[in-house]
Amino acid sequence: MNRFNPLLIVALISMMALVGCNNGEQSSTTQTPPSGTSASETAASPTPTSTTTATTPVATTDFQGLQGVVTNTKAAVEAGNFSKAKGEFEKFEGFWSKVEDGVKAKSPTTYKEIEDKADETKAGLKVSAPNKQKVLTALEVLNKDITSVAKP
């Protein structure tokens, strides 16, 4: 039994290494197809989105996603459903992280305002009794700024 334990440990480590190697091969072939469509290239390498024209539709989609988050959050706030508004606004960062570098390069002032208004909205929705008008004002400015930088 004592001789069997080290053999079992070595076999287990070897199997884990083989499984890890196999997963890496699968994801690398999935991420870098030979012909590559713009959607698969974007999924494989999010960094080039601001430098290649093939990924411009993805950036447009991300801006539309941002605007959708703001619109849905605003509708929930107007209805007085702050828990739904908070849940909607949690999606903001997912879209914003994909476009914020491009926005910062294009317009540092607007970038700063979007960051500030997003923080203000998030903070406004976290409190136990949100100020409806203050949150709506921040969302309106946020939407205006996103719309202005979404234009090519």
PDB file of C-alpha atoms in Angstrom:
ATOM      1  CA  MET A   1       0.000   0.000   0.000  1.00  0.00           C
ATOM      2  CA  ASN A   2       2.857   2.418   0.782  1.00  0.00           C
ATOM      3  CA  ARG A   3       4.328   1.882  -2.686  1.00  0.00           C
ATOM      4  CA  PHE A   4       0.957   2.391  -4.307  1.00  0.00           C
ATOM      5  CA  ASN A   5       0.280   5.900  -2.861  1.00  0.00           C
ATOM      6  CA  PRO A   6       3.190   7.712  -4.591  1.00  0.00           C
ATOM      7  CA  LEU A   7       2.288   5.980  -7.851  1.00  0.00           C
ATOM      8  CA  LEU A   8      -1.314   7.111  -7.470  1.00  0.00           C
ATOM      9  CA  ILE A   9      -0.234  10.710  -6.802  1.00  0.00           C
ATOM     10  CA  VAL A  10       2.066  10.763  -9.852  1.00  0.00           C
ATOM     11  CA  ALA A  11      -0.701   9.301 -12.020  1.00  0.00           C
ATOM     12  CA  LEU A  12      -3.180  11.895 -10.746  1.00  0.00           C
ATOM     13  CA  ILE A  13      -0.798  14.799 -11.423  1.00  0.00           C
ATOM     14  CA  SER A  14      -0.062  13.445 -14.906  1.00  0.00           C
ATOM     15  CA  MET A  15      -3.751  13.176 -15.728  1.00  0.00           C
ATOM     16  CA  MET A  16      -4.357  16.733 -14.530  1.00  0.00           C
ATOM     17  CA  ALA A  17      -1.492  17.992 -16.692  1.00  0.00           C
ATOM     18  CA  LEU A  18      -2.844  16.166 -19.734  1.00  0.00           C
ATOM     19  CA  VAL A  19      -6.342  17.513 -19.187  1.00  0.00           C
ATOM     20  CA  GLY A  20      -4.946  21.033 -18.794  1.00  0.00           C
ATOM     21  CA  CYS A  21      -2.912  20.703 -21.989  1.00  0.00           C
ATOM     22  CA  ASN A  22      -5.899  19.392 -23.897  1.00  0.00           C
ATOM     23  CA  ASN A  23      -8.100  22.303 -22.782  1.00  0.00           C
ATOM     24  CA  GLY A  24      -5.471  24.813 -23.903  1.00  0.00           C
ATOM     25  CA  GLU A  25      -5.310  23.276 -27.360  1.00  0.00           C
ATOM     26  CA  GLN A  26      -9.068  23.377 -27.782  1.00  0.00           C
ATOM     27  CA  SER A  27      -9.434  26.993 -26.739  1.00  0.00           C
ATOM     28  CA  SER A  28      -6.533  28.150 -28.895  1.00  0.00           C
ATOM     29  CA  THR A  29      -8.065  26.566 -31.997  1.00  0.00           C
ATOM     30  CA  THR A  30     -11.432  28.047 -31.109  1.00  0.00           C
ATOM     31  CA  GLN A  31     -10.026  31.508 -30.555  1.00  0.00           C
ATOM     32  CA  THR A  32      -7.879  31.817 -33.669  1.00  0.00           C
ATOM     33  CA  PRO A  33      -9.630  30.294 -36.702  1.00  0.00           C
ATOM     34  CA  PRO A  34      -7.650  30.411 -39.952  1.00  0.00           C
ATOM     35  CA  SER A  35     -10.125  32.499 -41.967  1.00  0.00           C
ATOM     36  CA  GLY A  36     -11.714  34.232 -38.975  1.00  0.00           C
ATOM     37  CA  THR A  37     -14.886  36.217 -38.985  1.00  0.00           C
ATOM     38  CA  SER A  38     -15.008  39.558 -37.246  1.00  0.00           C
ATOM     39  CA  ALA A  39     -17.144  38.157 -34.429  1.00  0.00           C
ATOM     40  CA  SER A  40     -14.762  35.287 -33.719  1.00  0.00           C
ATOM     41  CA  GLU A  41     -11.721  37.542 -34.013  1.00  0.00           C
ATOM     42  CA  THR A  42     -13.256  39.942 -31.531  1.00  0.00           C
ATOM     43  CA  ALA A  43     -13.983  37.111 -29.104  1.00  0.00           C
ATOM     44  CA  ALA A  44     -10.431  35.851 -29.457  1.00  0.00           C
ATOM     45  CA  SER A  45      -8.679  39.181 -29.045  1.00  0.00           C
ATOM     46  CA  PRO A  46     -10.596  42.066 -27.505  1.00  0.00           C
ATOM     47  CA  THR A  47      -7.573  44.397 -27.630  1.00  0.00           C
ATOM     48  CA  PRO A  48      -7.685  45.079 -31.403  1.00  0.00           C
ATOM     49  CA  THR A  49     -11.266  46.388 -31.279  1.00  0.00           C
ATOM     50  CA  SER A  50     -10.077  49.970 -31.193  1.00  0.00           C
ATOM     51  CA  THR A  51      -7.481  49.536 -33.941  1.00  0.00           C
ATOM     52  CA  THR A  52      -9.204  47.437 -36.603  1.00  0.00           C
ATOM     53  CA  THR A  53     -12.172  48.357 -38.750  1.00  0.00           C
ATOM     54  CA  ALA A  54     -13.422  44.752 -38.810  1.00  0.00           C
ATOM     55  CA  THR A  55     -14.457  45.083 -35.185  1.00  0.00           C
ATOM     56  CA  THR A  56     -16.271  48.420 -35.487  1.00  0.00           C
ATOM     57  CA  PRO A  57     -19.706  46.686 -35.431  1.00  0.00           C
ATOM     58  CA  VAL A  58     -18.779  45.130 -32.089  1.00  0.00           C
ATOM     59  CA  ALA A  59     -17.929  48.558 -30.657  1.00  0.00           C
ATOM     60  CA  THR A  60     -21.248  49.843 -32.009  1.00  0.00           C
ATOM     61  CA  THR A  61     -22.986  46.900 -30.360  1.00  0.00           C
ATOM     62  CA  ASP A  62     -21.233  47.705 -27.091  1.00  0.00           C
ATOM     63  CA  PHE A  63     -22.379  51.329 -27.274  1.00  0.00           C
ATOM     64  CA  GLN A  64     -25.908  50.132 -28.012  1.00  0.00           C
ATOM     65  CA  GLY A  65     -25.609  47.837 -25.005  1.00  0.00           C
ATOM     66  CA  LEU A  66     -24.538  50.777 -22.843  1.00  0.00           C
ATOM     67  CA  GLN A  67     -27.456  52.836 -24.068  1.00  0.00           C
ATOM     68  CA  GLY A  68     -29.792  49.901 -23.419  1.00  0.00           C
ATOM     69  CA  VAL A  69     -28.525  49.565 -19.856  1.00  0.00           C
ATOM     70  CA  VAL A  70     -29.064  53.286 -19.255  1.00  0.00           C
ATOM     71  CA  THR A  71     -32.546  53.200 -20.841  1.00  0.00           C
ATOM     72  CA  ASN A  72     -33.628  50.140 -18.845  1.00  0.00           C
ATOM     73  CA  THR A  73     -32.219  51.579 -15.630  1.00  0.00           C
ATOM     74  CA  LYS A  74     -33.974  54.888 -16.270  1.00  0.00           C
ATOM     75  CA  ALA A  75     -37.300  53.129 -16.898  1.00  0.00           C
ATOM     76  CA  ALA A  76     -36.974  51.184 -13.648  1.00  0.00           C
ATOM     77  CA  VAL A  77     -36.103  54.352 -11.704  1.00  0.00           C
ATOM     78  CA  GLU A  78     -39.062  56.203 -13.221  1.00  0.00           C
ATOM     79  CA  ALA A  79     -41.287  53.308 -12.133  1.00  0.00           C
ATOM     80  CA  GLY A  80     -39.808  53.507  -8.635  1.00  0.00           C
ATOM     81  CA  ASN A  81     -38.372  49.987  -8.862  1.00  0.00           C
ATOM     82  CA  PHE A  82     -34.912  50.726  -7.508  1.00  0.00           C
ATOM     83  CA  SER A  83     -33.914  47.087  -6.961  1.00  0.00           C
ATOM     84  CA  LYS A  84     -34.570  46.390 -10.659  1.00  0.00           C
ATOM     85  CA  ALA A  85     -32.719  49.585 -11.586  1.00  0.00           C
ATOM     86  CA  LYS A  86     -29.724  48.494  -9.538  1.00  0.00           C
ATOM     87  CA  GLY A  87     -29.760  45.082 -11.228  1.00  0.00           C
ATOM     88  CA  GLU A  88     -29.954  46.668 -14.666  1.00  0.00           C
ATOM     89  CA  PHE A  89     -27.151  49.104 -13.968  1.00  0.00           C
ATOM     90  CA  GLU A  90     -24.852  46.278 -12.830  1.00  0.00           C
ATOM     91  CA  LYS A  91     -24.598  45.361 -16.540  1.00  0.00           C
ATOM     92  CA  PHE A  92     -23.062  48.752 -17.327  1.00  0.00           C
ATOM     93  CA  GLU A  93     -19.463  47.835 -16.487  1.00  0.00           C
ATOM     94  CA  GLY A  94     -19.521  44.810 -18.799  1.00  0.00           C
ATOM     95  CA  PHE A  95     -20.211  47.006 -21.824  1.00  0.00           C
ATOM     96  CA  TRP A  96     -18.194  50.000 -20.638  1.00  0.00           C
ATOM     97  CA  SER A  97     -14.996  47.997 -20.141  1.00  0.00           C
ATOM     98  CA  LYS A  98     -15.031  47.084 -23.846  1.00  0.00           C
ATOM     99  CA  VAL A  99     -15.178  50.684 -25.106  1.00  0.00           C
ATOM    100  CA  GLU A 100     -13.743  52.882 -22.371  1.00  0.00           C
ATOM    101  CA  ASP A 101     -10.179  52.953 -23.754  1.00  0.00           C
ATOM    102  CA  GLY A 102     -11.450  54.165 -27.118  1.00  0.00           C
ATOM    103  CA  VAL A 103     -13.638  56.783 -25.448  1.00  0.00           C
ATOM    104  CA  LYS A 104     -10.722  57.970 -23.319  1.00  0.00           C
ATOM    105  CA  ALA A 105      -8.551  58.358 -26.428  1.00  0.00           C
ATOM    106  CA  LYS A 106     -11.312  60.098 -28.395  1.00  0.00           C
ATOM    107  CA  SER A 107     -12.524  62.465 -25.670  1.00  0.00           C
ATOM    108  CA  PRO A 108     -10.869  62.467 -22.243  1.00  0.00           C
ATOM    109  CA  THR A 109     -13.385  65.024 -20.944  1.00  0.00           C
ATOM    110  CA  THR A 110     -16.397  62.920 -21.928  1.00  0.00           C
ATOM    111  CA  TYR A 111     -14.668  59.813 -20.589  1.00  0.00           C
ATOM    112  CA  LYS A 112     -14.282  61.493 -17.191  1.00  0.00           C
ATOM    113  CA  GLU A 113     -17.900  62.628 -17.188  1.00  0.00           C
ATOM    114  CA  ILE A 114     -19.148  59.129 -18.057  1.00  0.00           C
ATOM    115  CA  GLU A 115     -17.022  57.653 -15.274  1.00  0.00           C
ATOM    116  CA  ASP A 116     -18.309  60.263 -12.801  1.00  0.00           C
ATOM    117  CA  LYS A 117     -21.961  59.842 -13.766  1.00  0.00           C
ATOM    118  CA  ALA A 118     -21.699  56.053 -13.706  1.00  0.00           C
ATOM    119  CA  ASP A 119     -20.233  56.251 -10.193  1.00  0.00           C
ATOM    120  CA  GLU A 120     -22.932  58.735  -9.172  1.00  0.00           C
ATOM    121  CA  THR A 121     -25.665  56.457 -10.524  1.00  0.00           C
ATOM    122  CA  LYS A 122     -24.217  53.384  -8.856  1.00  0.00           C
ATOM    123  CA  ALA A 123     -23.893  55.204  -5.530  1.00  0.00           C
ATOM    124  CA  GLY A 124     -27.369  56.690  -5.869  1.00  0.00           C
ATOM    125  CA  LEU A 125     -28.894  53.246  -6.371  1.00  0.00           C
ATOM    126  CA  LYS A 126     -27.008  51.695  -3.436  1.00  0.00           C
ATOM    127  CA  VAL A 127     -28.520  53.881  -0.721  1.00  0.00           C
ATOM    128  CA  SER A 128     -31.582  52.632   1.160  1.00  0.00           C
ATOM    129  CA  ALA A 129     -33.796  55.483  -0.096  1.00  0.00           C
ATOM    130  CA  PRO A 130     -32.502  56.592  -3.531  1.00  0.00           C
ATOM    131  CA  ASN A 131     -33.119  60.160  -4.700  1.00  0.00           C
ATOM    132  CA  LYS A 132     -35.142  59.503  -7.833  1.00  0.00           C
ATOM    133  CA  GLN A 133     -34.504  62.886  -9.465  1.00  0.00           C
ATOM    134  CA  LYS A 134     -30.773  62.826  -8.788  1.00  0.00           C
ATOM    135  CA  VAL A 135     -30.406  59.334 -10.283  1.00  0.00           C
ATOM    136  CA  LEU A 136     -32.533  60.269 -13.312  1.00  0.00           C
ATOM    137  CA  THR A 137     -30.422  63.380 -13.928  1.00  0.00           C
ATOM    138  CA  ALA A 138     -27.205  61.347 -13.779  1.00  0.00           C
ATOM    139  CA  LEU A 139     -28.691  58.773 -16.185  1.00  0.00           C
ATOM    140  CA  GLU A 140     -29.760  61.475 -18.643  1.00  0.00           C
ATOM    141  CA  VAL A 141     -26.281  63.014 -18.701  1.00  0.00           C
ATOM    142  CA  LEU A 142     -24.765  59.543 -19.011  1.00  0.00           C
ATOM    143  CA  ASN A 143     -26.979  58.740 -21.990  1.00  0.00           C
ATOM    144  CA  LYS A 144     -26.157  62.063 -23.668  1.00  0.00           C
ATOM    145  CA  ASP A 145     -22.414  61.490 -23.230  1.00  0.00           C
ATOM    146  CA  ILE A 146     -22.550  57.896 -24.452  1.00  0.00           C
ATOM    147  CA  THR A 147     -24.533  58.982 -27.515  1.00  0.00           C
ATOM    148  CA  SER A 148     -22.001  61.711 -28.293  1.00  0.00           C
ATOM    149  CA  VAL A 149     -18.983  59.375 -28.247  1.00  0.00           C
ATOM    150  CA  ALA A 150     -20.767  56.484 -29.947  1.00  0.00           C
ATOM    151  CA  LYS A 151     -20.812  58.417 -33.215  1.00  0.00           C
ATOM    152  CA  PRO A 152     -17.873  57.535 -35.485  1.00  0.00           C
TER     153      PRO A 152
END
